[in-house]
Every structure is written in structure tokens, then in C-alpha cells.
Amino acid sequence: MKTIIPTLFVFIALSGCMSRSELAKVEQELLYVQTANSAIKTETRLFRDSQFMYADTLEKLRSQWRLVAENRKSRARQAQQRADSMKIELCTFATHEEKNAYYYLNYARTKPREFCERFVVPQWDKSNSYENSLVQTMRTMAPVPPVFPDKDLYESALCHAKTLGKTGYTGHDRQTDPKTGKKCKSLFMGECCSYGRSSGLGVILQLLIDNGVPSLGHRKICLSEGYSTVGISIQSHKSYGFITVLDFF
């Protein structure tokens, strides 16, 4: 357009079709149009730049809002974790090591990968298929909600642990107490028994590794999202030194 219009006017002027005054008027109008076009281009560029600035500002605001929202969620999770810990700390019927068992059980459930890296990997025997599968499971599984102490389940676990300890029996079938002649009640939906471990962490690691149990039943119960409460009792055992019973519901 820039080359065609001047050429056209030169042609018109040379052909004598327009007077000089008419030509000057047309040139003024052309200059006005060119000035207007330049202004439009400038405004368009400014508008485009403002759109880019607006989009950039909007993205920054969105990023800040996502950060605020994530911080709020993080604080809420931390507050919930503190509240959950207090439920265990305030449990009056659990011993110190039983509370530790609750703590490490919930640690494994709610932060499986972190628990694995802290407590399983440092003593990982890679020649043991049970430990290999535990590492694989805990590194890939999604967290599950914690379980909390329950007095009735504790009484169920306590009775069974004491009876097992006195008789030297191993298993889940309720036995008759040789002194009282009474048999413990079964109030659980899932039960785990650990032998020979006296610390809360040792008990939970033994159940999670589940060495020699092809079904991995103890591991599955401990990491199942199908339970919300548990009773844990650690007692002495006639044959193994210690017995821990965990009754889940």
C-alpha cells in the first residue's frame, strides 16, 4: 500500500486529472490516515503489552493463592497430626511402649515412604524377599488414615496377650486362663500377634516385614485403610519372652 498510493498520486498528477490544490488536499487526508494508522498501531501495541502484563500479573496472583492455599492445608494437616498424637499421649490405659507401638504404626500408615526410608531401608536385607516386597509396597502405596486407641479393643488384646503369655500358646484362638478358668472375648475384626519383641518399633517392623508368612496377613492388616481403631497390649510370654497383641476394628 505504501508503494502503490504514492505511485498512484504521481500518475494522477502527471496526467493532469487533478489540480494542485486538490492534490494537496488528498495528500493531507492521506497524511491524516497514516497518522491515525500509526496511532492505532501504537494503541494496539500498548493494549497487547497491557494484556501480557495482565496475564502475567494474574498468573502471579494465582501462584500466590495456590501457595497460600497449600500453606493453609499444611497447617491444617500439622494441627490434625498434633491432635492425633494427643489422642495417643492422653491414652491412660497404654504403657509407654504400647504408645510407641501406636505411634510407629500410624507413622507407617500415614507416611509410608518416609517410614520406609528411616526404619526399613537402613537395615534392609536385599536377600530377603519379604523385606524387598515391603520396601516396594511402602515406596509406592498411598497413605492411609491413622488408627486410634480403643479401650474395649485394648481389653480384648490384653486378655489374649496375658493368656498366651501364661500358657505359652501362639495363635489367635482364645484360650482358657488356667487360673481363672475364663476365656477371653473376641472383639476384633483383624488381629496381629508379635512374638519376642519388647519395643513398639520392633513390634511394628516385625509385623510389617511379616517374615515367613506368605499371605502377608499382618502387613496387610497394619496398612489397611479398613480399620480406624486398635487395642495394643505388650505382655511377657512363657516361651518367647514377650507377646504383643493388636486387635483392630
XYZ file of N, CA and C in Angstrom:
747
model
N 0.828 -1.199 0.000
C 0.000 0.000 0.000
C 0.865 1.253 0.000
N 1.983 1.207 0.743
C 2.874 2.354 0.827
C 3.467 2.712 -0.532
N 3.737 1.719 -1.365
C 4.341 1.965 -2.685
C 3.294 2.245 -3.739
N 2.108 1.690 -3.609
C 1.057 1.850 -4.625
C 0.486 3.254 -4.590
N 0.146 3.785 -3.372
C -0.520 5.088 -3.266
C 0.340 6.221 -3.779
N 1.625 6.339 -3.353
C 2.448 7.416 -3.950
C 2.548 7.310 -5.464
N 2.691 6.123 -5.969
C 2.779 5.919 -7.413
C 1.508 6.377 -8.102
N 0.341 6.054 -7.446
C -0.945 6.440 -7.995
C -1.074 7.952 -8.062
N -0.633 8.633 -7.018
C -0.743 10.086 -7.000
C 0.196 10.736 -8.011
N 1.341 10.150 -8.166
C 2.258 10.649 -9.186
C 1.622 10.530 -10.567
N 0.969 9.401 -10.804
C 0.302 9.173 -12.079
C -0.815 10.193 -12.300
N -1.604 10.425 -11.212
C -2.728 11.366 -11.322
C -2.217 12.781 -11.599
N -1.166 13.131 -10.849
C -0.615 14.482 -11.013
C -0.073 14.688 -12.426
N 0.624 13.700 -12.922
C 1.217 13.796 -14.238
C 0.160 13.803 -15.329
N -0.932 13.122 -15.109
C -1.974 13.022 -16.139
C -2.842 14.270 -16.204
N -2.714 15.169 -15.189
C -3.487 16.403 -15.182
C -4.924 16.237 -14.805
N -5.266 15.122 -14.173
C -6.657 14.865 -13.767
C -7.062 15.662 -12.548
N -6.094 16.124 -11.720
C -6.408 16.858 -10.501
C -5.555 18.120 -10.462
N -6.145 19.134 -9.870
C -5.392 20.356 -9.667
C -4.437 20.182 -8.509
N -3.534 21.143 -8.388
C -2.566 21.043 -7.317
C -3.223 21.184 -5.950
N -4.213 22.047 -5.885
C -4.899 22.230 -4.601
C -5.646 20.968 -4.203
N -6.262 20.333 -5.224
C -6.971 19.079 -4.920
C -5.979 18.001 -4.492
N -4.843 17.985 -5.176
C -3.815 17.007 -4.837
C -3.286 17.248 -3.427
N -3.088 18.497 -3.044
C -2.604 18.834 -1.705
C -3.612 18.394 -0.646
N -4.902 18.598 -0.980
C -5.945 18.191 -0.039
C -5.944 16.683 0.165
N -5.789 15.962 -0.969
C -5.753 14.498 -0.876
C -4.538 14.045 -0.076
N -3.395 14.728 -0.301
C -2.177 14.366 0.430
C -2.349 14.605 1.925
N -3.064 15.717 2.292
C -3.326 15.976 3.702
C -4.197 14.880 4.324
N -5.209 14.484 3.537
C -6.078 13.408 4.032
C -5.290 12.118 4.193
N -4.389 11.868 3.235
C -3.560 10.660 3.324
C -2.652 10.717 4.549
N -2.090 11.900 4.817
C -1.230 12.066 5.990
C -2.025 11.821 7.274
N -3.283 12.313 7.291
C -4.155 12.099 8.453
C -4.400 10.616 8.674
N -4.686 9.922 7.514
C -4.933 8.472 7.615
C -3.693 7.750 8.127
N -2.510 8.130 7.609
C -1.274 7.498 8.046
C -1.011 7.753 9.527
N -1.287 9.014 9.953
C -1.103 9.342 11.373
C -2.058 8.543 12.247
N -3.316 8.434 11.775
C -4.310 7.659 12.526
C -3.905 6.193 12.598
N -3.406 5.676 11.460
C -2.956 4.275 11.451
C -1.809 4.061 12.425
N -0.900 5.013 12.453
C 0.241 4.908 13.369
C -0.233 4.922 14.815
N -1.217 5.799 15.097
C -1.761 5.878 16.461
C -2.459 4.573 16.836
N -3.207 4.025 15.872
C -3.907 2.758 16.124
C -2.905 1.638 16.418
N -1.810 1.621 15.608
C -0.781 0.601 15.827
C -0.159 0.738 17.210
N 0.084 2.019 17.606
C 0.671 2.262 18.928
C -0.284 1.810 20.034
N -1.559 2.172 19.883
C -2.550 1.766 20.882
C -2.701 0.243 20.918
N -2.654 -0.372 19.731
C -2.760 -1.837 19.672
C -1.591 -2.497 20.393
N -0.375 -1.935 20.136
C 0.801 -2.491 20.803
C 0.708 -2.313 22.321
N 0.272 -1.104 22.720
C 0.124 -0.852 24.158
C -0.919 -1.780 24.780
N -2.023 -1.977 24.031
C -3.069 -2.869 24.530
C -2.549 -4.300 24.654
N -1.809 -4.727 23.604
C -1.245 -6.076 23.640
C -0.262 -6.231 24.809
N 0.569 -5.192 25.007
C 1.514 -5.241 26.123
C 0.786 -5.278 27.460
N -0.304 -4.486 27.533
C -1.072 -4.477 28.787
C -1.730 -5.832 29.032
N -2.149 -6.501 27.932
C -2.735 -7.832 28.079
C -1.702 -8.824 28.610
N -0.479 -8.717 28.057
C 0.594 -9.590 28.548
C 0.882 -9.323 30.028
N 0.915 -8.019 30.383
C 1.161 -7.657 31.776
C 0.035 -8.165 32.669
N -1.206 -8.034 32.179
C -2.360 -8.513 32.942
C -2.291 -10.026 33.139
N -1.961 -10.741 32.068
C -1.870 -12.206 32.154
C -0.755 -12.607 33.119
N 0.380 -11.892 33.053
C 1.497 -12.197 33.946
C 1.111 -11.920 35.399
N 0.443 -10.773 35.618
C 0.002 -10.429 36.980
C -1.011 -11.446 37.499
N -1.930 -11.832 36.627
C -2.944 -12.805 37.010
C -2.314 -14.138 37.391
N -1.310 -14.572 36.631
C -0.634 -15.829 36.921
C 0.124 -15.734 38.245
N 0.737 -14.572 38.496
C 1.423 -14.385 39.776
C 0.445 -14.451 40.944
N -0.724 -13.820 40.765
C -1.742 -13.866 41.817
C -2.235 -15.284 42.041
N -2.446 -16.007 40.941
C -2.876 -17.399 41.068
C -1.823 -18.237 41.785
N -0.543 -18.003 41.441
C 0.546 -18.736 42.084
C 0.598 -18.425 43.577
N 0.430 -17.139 43.924
C 0.425 -16.761 45.336
C -0.755 -17.382 46.075
N -1.906 -17.434 45.412
C -3.080 -18.017 46.043
C -2.893 -19.517 46.257
N -2.297 -20.187 45.253
C -2.030 -21.618 45.417
C -1.084 -21.846 46.592
N -0.083 -20.960 46.729
C 0.859 -21.075 47.841
C 0.151 -20.865 49.177
N -0.728 -19.868 49.233
C -1.491 -19.615 50.464
C -2.375 -20.807 50.799
N -3.055 -21.336 49.780
C -3.939 -22.481 49.998
C -3.160 -23.700 50.474
N -1.978 -23.929 49.893
C -1.158 -25.065 50.298
C -0.642 -24.880 51.725
N -0.284 -23.650 52.070
C 0.162 -23.369 53.445
C -0.963 -23.624 54.442
N -2.166 -23.239 54.059
C -3.313 -23.483 54.942
C -3.543 -24.982 55.121
N -3.458 -25.729 54.018
C -3.630 -27.167 54.103
C -2.535 -27.798 54.966
N -1.294 -27.303 54.785
C -0.176 -27.831 55.561
C -0.376 -27.584 57.049
N -0.809 -26.356 57.399
C -1.062 -26.048 58.810
C -2.191 -26.888 59.363
N -3.210 -27.119 58.529
C -4.335 -27.954 58.973
C -3.882 -29.393 59.210
N -3.023 -29.907 58.296
C -2.501 -31.263 58.479
C -1.657 -31.357 59.743
N -0.819 -30.349 59.974
C 0.020 -30.356 61.171
C -0.820 -30.301 62.440
N -1.878 -29.474 62.400
C -2.767 -29.383 63.560
C -3.470 -30.716 63.808
N -3.885 -31.374 62.708
C -4.549 -32.669 62.837
C -3.585 -33.714 63.375
N -2.339 -33.673 62.905
C -1.332 -34.619 63.399
C -1.067 -34.418 64.889
N -1.009 -33.153 65.315
C -0.824 -32.882 66.749
C -2.003 -33.389 67.558
N -3.204 -33.176 67.019
C -4.407 -33.658 67.710
C -4.413 -35.187 67.779
N -4.000 -35.827 66.665
C -3.944 -37.287 66.650
C -2.918 -37.807 67.660
N -1.768 -37.122 67.734
C -0.735 -37.541 68.682
C -1.227 -37.403 70.119
N -1.990 -36.342 70.363
C -2.508 -36.130 71.718
C -3.479 -37.225 72.124
N -4.223 -37.768 71.158
C -5.150 -38.854 71.479
C -4.397 -40.053 72.033
N -3.190 -40.286 71.499
C -2.377 -41.403 71.976
C -1.694 -41.039 73.287
N -1.162 -39.813 73.365
C -0.469 -39.389 74.584
C -1.401 -39.389 75.785
N -2.656 -39.034 75.552
C -3.623 -38.952 76.646
C -4.290 -40.289 76.949
N -3.893 -41.318 76.236
C -4.463 -42.652 76.465
C -3.966 -43.173 77.822
N -4.865 -43.325 78.770
C -4.476 -43.666 80.144
C -4.198 -45.153 80.343
N -4.695 -46.006 79.471
C -4.549 -47.446 79.703
C -3.338 -48.050 78.991
N -2.646 -47.263 78.152
C -1.499 -47.793 77.395
C -0.190 -47.486 78.114
N 0.730 -48.444 78.084
C 2.069 -48.225 78.643
C 2.906 -47.400 77.667
N 4.104 -47.033 78.095
C 4.987 -46.234 77.244
C 5.287 -46.954 75.929
N 5.651 -48.224 75.988
C 5.986 -48.952 74.756
C 4.749 -49.239 73.920
N 3.616 -49.403 74.556
C 2.377 -49.578 73.798
C 2.046 -48.288 73.037
N 2.283 -47.137 73.667
C 2.084 -45.862 72.977
C 3.074 -45.732 71.811
N 4.291 -46.213 72.009
C 5.259 -46.214 70.917
C 4.768 -47.065 69.751
N 4.155 -48.190 70.075
C 3.621 -49.060 69.025
C 2.532 -48.335 68.234
N 1.652 -47.621 68.938
C 0.639 -46.805 68.260
C 1.310 -45.782 67.348
N 2.310 -45.116 67.896
C 2.995 -44.052 67.148
C 3.624 -44.590 65.859
N 4.388 -45.669 65.969
C 5.085 -46.189 64.786
C 4.109 -46.852 63.805
N 3.060 -47.433 64.316
C 2.038 -47.995 63.430
C 1.423 -46.877 62.587
N 1.069 -45.774 63.224
C 0.460 -44.658 62.491
C 1.469 -43.953 61.599
N 2.714 -43.938 62.017
C 3.778 -43.379 61.170
C 3.848 -44.164 59.862
N 3.825 -45.480 59.971
C 3.893 -46.330 58.780
C 2.654 -46.160 57.904
N 1.508 -45.934 58.513
C 0.258 -45.804 57.757
C 0.159 -44.445 57.058
N 0.479 -43.376 57.780
C 0.256 -42.037 57.247
C 1.427 -41.504 56.423
N 2.640 -42.022 56.674
C 3.818 -41.597 55.907
C 4.645 -42.829 55.534
N 4.069 -43.696 54.715
C 4.729 -44.984 54.438
C 6.113 -44.856 53.819
N 6.271 -43.961 52.869
C 7.580 -43.830 52.215
C 8.634 -43.306 53.193
N 8.259 -42.296 53.965
C 9.193 -41.731 54.940
C 9.570 -42.765 56.001
N 8.578 -43.498 56.483
C 8.836 -44.550 57.468
C 9.804 -45.580 56.896
N 9.559 -45.959 55.652
C 10.400 -46.958 54.995
C 11.849 -46.496 54.909
N 12.047 -45.257 54.479
C 13.411 -44.747 54.318
C 14.129 -44.607 55.664
N 13.377 -44.320 56.718
C 14.002 -44.095 58.033
C 14.272 -45.384 58.798
N 13.351 -46.352 58.687
C 13.440 -47.508 59.567
C 13.620 -48.857 58.863
N 13.232 -48.938 57.611
C 13.338 -50.219 56.898
C 14.612 -50.277 56.062
N 14.837 -49.252 55.252
C 15.972 -49.254 54.333
C 17.322 -49.372 55.047
N 17.561 -48.668 56.182
C 18.874 -48.775 56.833
C 19.266 -50.200 57.238
N 18.287 -51.072 57.480
C 18.604 -52.449 57.859
C 18.089 -53.440 56.813
N 17.922 -52.968 55.603
C 17.339 -53.761 54.514
C 18.274 -54.901 54.105
N 17.781 -56.105 54.243
C 18.492 -57.294 53.766
C 17.929 -57.631 52.383
N 18.667 -57.274 51.333
C 18.155 -57.431 49.972
C 18.089 -58.882 49.520
N 18.626 -59.788 50.340
C 18.484 -61.209 50.021
C 17.175 -61.771 50.582
N 16.445 -60.951 51.335
C 15.186 -61.365 51.951
C 14.021 -60.858 51.109
N 13.269 -61.764 50.521
C 12.176 -61.378 49.622
C 11.070 -60.624 50.359
N 10.880 -60.930 51.656
C 9.839 -60.247 52.423
C 10.205 -58.775 52.630
N 11.469 -58.521 52.917
C 11.901 -57.137 53.078
C 11.878 -56.403 51.741
N 12.237 -57.096 50.670
C 12.184 -56.481 49.335
C 10.762 -56.046 48.991
N 9.816 -56.919 49.257
C 8.428 -56.586 48.923
C 7.895 -55.484 49.827
N 8.348 -55.425 51.084
C 7.904 -54.356 51.985
C 8.401 -53.004 51.487
N 9.663 -52.937 51.089
C 10.208 -51.687 50.569
C 9.427 -51.251 49.329
N 9.157 -52.182 48.449
C 8.403 -51.869 47.238
C 7.003 -51.357 47.585
N 6.354 -52.025 48.536
C 4.999 -51.628 48.928
C 4.982 -50.238 49.538
N 5.882 -49.991 50.480
C 5.837 -48.729 51.214
C 6.317 -47.548 50.371
N 7.114 -47.822 49.370
C 7.568 -46.733 48.500
C 6.503 -46.313 47.491
N 5.535 -47.155 47.250
C 4.549 -46.876 46.208
C 3.121 -46.701 46.726
N 2.837 -47.159 47.940
C 1.463 -47.101 48.435
C 1.049 -45.676 48.794
N -0.254 -45.434 48.738
C -0.796 -44.147 49.179
C -0.987 -44.188 50.696
N -0.823 -43.057 51.356
C -1.046 -43.022 52.810
C -2.473 -43.434 53.162
N -2.628 -44.016 54.342
C -3.952 -44.368 54.849
C -4.148 -43.675 56.197
N -5.392 -43.461 56.611
C -5.645 -42.731 57.862
C -5.085 -43.462 59.083
N -4.796 -42.732 60.153
C -4.289 -43.357 61.381
C -5.373 -44.158 62.086
N -4.943 -45.002 63.000
C -5.872 -45.729 63.871
C -5.647 -45.234 65.301
N -6.698 -45.270 66.110
C -6.615 -44.690 67.444
C -6.969 -45.706 68.527
N -6.458 -45.480 69.746
C -6.698 -46.422 70.839
C -8.187 -46.563 71.170
N -8.555 -47.794 71.487
C -9.929 -48.084 71.898
C -9.868 -48.970 73.138
N -10.586 -48.586 74.180
C -10.497 -49.284 75.465
C -10.995 -50.727 75.361
N -12.111 -50.951 74.681
C -12.643 -52.315 74.561
C -11.681 -53.212 73.780
N -11.115 -52.667 72.699
C -10.155 -53.456 71.928
C -8.888 -53.704 72.737
N -8.500 -52.716 73.554
C -7.350 -52.912 74.430
C -7.610 -54.046 75.413
N -8.785 -54.083 76.001
C -9.120 -55.151 76.942
C -9.098 -56.512 76.246
N -9.558 -56.546 75.010
C -9.537 -57.787 74.232
C -8.098 -58.240 73.985
N -7.241 -57.294 73.561
C -5.836 -57.620 73.296
C -5.107 -57.991 74.586
N -5.388 -57.267 75.659
C -4.736 -57.522 76.945
C -5.054 -58.924 77.454
N -6.319 -59.302 77.410
C -6.730 -60.621 77.896
C -6.046 -61.730 77.103
N -6.039 -61.584 75.773
C -5.441 -62.620 74.931
C -3.928 -62.680 75.136
N -3.281 -61.510 75.246
C -1.830 -61.481 75.435
C -1.436 -62.139 76.760
N -2.182 -61.852 77.813
C -1.873 -62.443 79.115
C -2.069 -63.960 79.096
N -3.148 -64.406 78.475
C -3.418 -65.852 78.407
C -2.348 -66.559 77.588
N -1.964 -65.962 76.444
C -0.900 -66.549 75.627
C 0.404 -66.608 76.414
N 0.684 -65.536 77.140
C 1.932 -65.488 77.901
C 2.006 -66.556 78.976
N 0.894 -66.784 79.643
C 0.862 -67.775 80.725
C 0.947 -69.206 80.198
N 0.254 -69.461 79.105
C 0.179 -70.828 78.586
C 1.318 -71.164 77.624
N 1.956 -70.122 77.054
C 2.990 -70.358 76.043
C 2.407 -70.637 74.676
N 1.105 -70.481 74.545
C 0.404 -70.752 73.288
C 0.712 -69.643 72.275
N 0.652 -69.965 70.987
C 0.760 -68.970 69.913
C -0.435 -69.136 68.986
N -1.002 -68.041 68.568
C -2.139 -68.120 67.652
C -3.223 -67.134 68.039
N -4.364 -67.251 67.350
C -5.459 -66.296 67.538
C -6.658 -66.889 68.273
N -6.697 -68.210 68.408
C -7.824 -68.821 69.113
C -7.762 -68.475 70.594
N -8.867 -68.007 71.138
C -8.926 -67.651 72.553
C -8.793 -68.892 73.418
N -7.903 -68.790 74.408
C -7.631 -69.902 75.317
C -8.242 -69.624 76.687
N -8.446 -70.665 77.436
C -8.977 -70.523 78.794
C -7.835 -70.228 79.757
N -8.006 -69.196 80.547
C -6.993 -68.837 81.535
C -6.887 -69.958 82.563
N -5.701 -70.537 82.775
C -5.561 -71.669 83.690
C -5.900 -71.330 85.140
N -5.808 -70.063 85.510
C -6.092 -69.682 86.893
C -7.554 -69.314 87.101
N -8.102 -68.534 86.165
C -9.476 -68.067 86.340
C -10.506 -68.983 85.688
N -10.058 -69.795 84.725
C -10.993 -70.654 84.005
C -11.855 -69.896 83.004
N -11.532 -68.626 82.768
C -12.306 -67.819 81.833
C -11.617 -67.722 80.477
N -12.422 -67.557 79.450
C -11.888 -67.407 78.096
C -12.100 -65.969 77.624
N -11.082 -65.432 76.996
C -11.160 -64.044 76.520
C -12.183 -63.891 75.398
N -12.779 -62.718 75.336
C -13.727 -62.412 74.269
C -12.987 -61.953 73.013
N -13.612 -62.175 71.871
C -13.047 -61.723 70.587
C -13.866 -60.536 70.092
N -13.263 -59.344 70.170
C -13.991 -58.130 69.795
C -13.436 -57.477 68.534
N -12.528 -58.147 67.888
C -11.793 -57.522 66.780
C -12.306 -57.956 65.414
N -11.915 -57.169 64.398
C -12.153 -57.540 63.006
C -10.872 -58.027 62.343
N -9.750 -57.640 62.906
C -8.446 -58.091 62.428
C -7.485 -58.131 63.601
N -6.608 -59.151 63.628
C -5.705 -59.285 64.775
C -4.302 -59.647 64.315
N -3.315 -59.036 64.979
C -1.917 -59.358 64.747
C -1.265 -59.741 66.073
N -0.401 -60.744 66.028
C 0.353 -61.158 67.205
C 1.844 -61.139 66.870
N 2.598 -60.470 67.716
C 4.050 -60.386 67.542
C 4.723 -61.080 68.711
N 5.783 -61.848 68.422
C 6.465 -62.614 69.463
C 7.935 -62.215 69.549
N 8.412 -62.077 70.789
C 9.833 -61.850 71.022
C 10.302 -60.411 70.961
N 9.438 -59.470 70.637
C 9.831 -58.060 70.557
C 9.212 -57.281 71.724
N 10.014 -56.463 72.371
C 9.515 -55.719 73.527
C 9.320 -54.230 73.245
N 9.887 -53.714 72.154
C 9.749 -52.287 71.832
C 8.644 -52.076 70.806
N 8.020 -50.900 70.879
C 6.949 -50.590 69.936
C 7.420 -50.623 68.501
N 8.594 -50.043 68.221
C 9.126 -50.047 66.864
C 9.452 -51.460 66.402
N 10.065 -52.253 67.283
C 10.409 -53.632 66.925
C 9.191 -54.452 66.575
N 8.115 -54.242 67.333
C 6.863 -54.966 67.067
C 6.326 -54.609 65.687
N 6.250 -53.324 65.389
C 5.670 -52.882 64.121
C 6.530 -53.330 62.942
N 7.848 -53.243 63.071
C 8.721 -53.711 61.990
C 8.543 -55.203 61.744
N 8.447 -55.977 62.808
C 8.264 -57.426 62.644
C 6.970 -57.738 61.900
N 5.899 -57.036 62.255
C 4.607 -57.285 61.614
C 4.601 -56.808 60.162
N 5.277 -55.716 59.885
C 5.301 -55.205 58.515
C 6.143 -56.091 57.601
N 7.291 -56.537 58.087
C 8.118 -57.445 57.277
C 7.391 -58.758 57.072
N 6.765 -59.246 58.138
C 5.947 -60.471 58.078
C 6.743 -61.658 57.540
N 7.952 -61.790 58.011
C 8.859 -62.840 57.535
C 8.283 -64.234 57.743
N 8.275 -65.033 56.681
C 7.786 -66.406 56.775
C 6.284 -66.550 56.675
N 5.570 -65.455 56.413
C 4.107 -65.509 56.267
C 3.768 -65.194 54.809
N 3.582 -66.207 53.979
C 3.357 -65.974 52.543
C 2.174 -65.063 52.233
N 1.131 -65.110 53.063
C -0.056 -64.289 52.810
C 0.157 -62.820 53.154
N 1.217 -62.535 53.921
C 1.492 -61.171 54.391
C 0.298 -60.601 55.146
N -0.382 -61.465 55.863
C -1.602 -61.062 56.566
C -1.398 -59.957 57.583
N -0.301 -60.034 58.357
C -0.057 -58.997 59.364
C 0.212 -57.646 58.705
N 1.023 -57.657 57.655
C 1.328 -56.413 56.939
C 0.070 -55.794 56.366
N -0.756 -56.614 55.762
C -1.978 -56.110 55.140
C -2.906 -55.493 56.180
N -3.016 -56.116 57.335
C -3.872 -55.571 58.391
C -3.317 -54.237 58.880
N -2.020 -54.191 59.151
C -1.409 -52.973 59.685
C -1.531 -51.791 58.728
N -1.515 -52.052 57.428
C -1.544 -50.973 56.435
C -2.903 -50.825 55.758
N -3.904 -51.511 56.281
C -5.230 -51.447 55.663
C -5.966 -50.177 56.067
N -6.664 -49.587 55.110
C -7.479 -48.417 55.409
C -8.852 -48.815 55.952
N -9.079 -50.114 56.092
C -10.369 -50.592 56.559
C -10.548 -50.551 58.064
N -9.541 -50.101 58.796
C -9.636 -50.049 60.262
C -9.434 -48.619 60.745
N -10.083 -48.279 61.854
C -9.949 -46.938 62.426
C -9.540 -46.961 63.896
N -9.694 -48.106 64.555
C -9.334 -48.210 65.968
C -8.531 -49.485 66.201
N -7.765 -49.493 67.299
C -6.953 -50.654 67.619
C -6.649 -50.652 69.115
N -6.529 -51.849 69.658
C -6.065 -52.011 71.026
C -4.747 -52.761 70.998
N -3.731 -52.277 71.707
C -2.400 -52.885 71.685
C -1.975 -53.226 73.109
N -1.548 -54.462 73.312
C -1.067 -54.876 74.631
C 0.229 -55.662 74.489
N 1.247 -55.245 75.224
C 2.537 -55.944 75.264
C 2.674 -56.627 76.629
N 2.848 -57.947 76.610
C 2.949 -58.719 77.854
C 4.122 -59.687 77.756
N 4.468 -60.272 78.890
C 5.526 -61.283 78.898
C 4.973 -62.597 78.362
N 5.867 -63.416 77.769
C 5.446 -64.691 77.196
C 6.348 -65.807 77.711
N 5.728 -66.923 78.061
C 6.412 -68.061 78.658
C 7.544 -68.593 77.787
N 7.352 -68.591 76.473
C 8.339 -69.176 75.558
C 9.168 -68.142 74.810
N 8.556 -67.032 74.413
C 9.227 -66.062 73.556
C 9.715 -64.803 74.289
N 9.442 -64.738 75.560
C 9.865 -63.567 76.314
C 8.816 -62.472 76.316
N 8.333 -62.122 75.109
C 7.306 -61.081 75.007
C 6.260 -61.458 73.952
N 5.050 -61.008 74.168
C 3.955 -61.196 73.231
C 3.228 -59.863 73.100
N 2.947 -59.453 71.881
C 2.160 -58.246 71.639
C 0.959 -58.604 70.787
N -0.203 -58.210 71.254
C -1.448 -58.448 70.516
C -2.025 -57.115 70.083
N -2.372 -57.017 68.803
C -3.019 -55.824 68.262
C -4.384 -56.227 67.714
N -5.429 -55.725 68.320
C -6.791 -56.025 67.875
C -7.381 -54.801 67.166
N -7.707 -54.978 65.881
C -8.187 -53.883 65.034
C -9.693 -53.972 64.828
N -10.272 -52.801 64.628
C -11.698 -52.768 64.259
C -11.933 -51.558 63.347
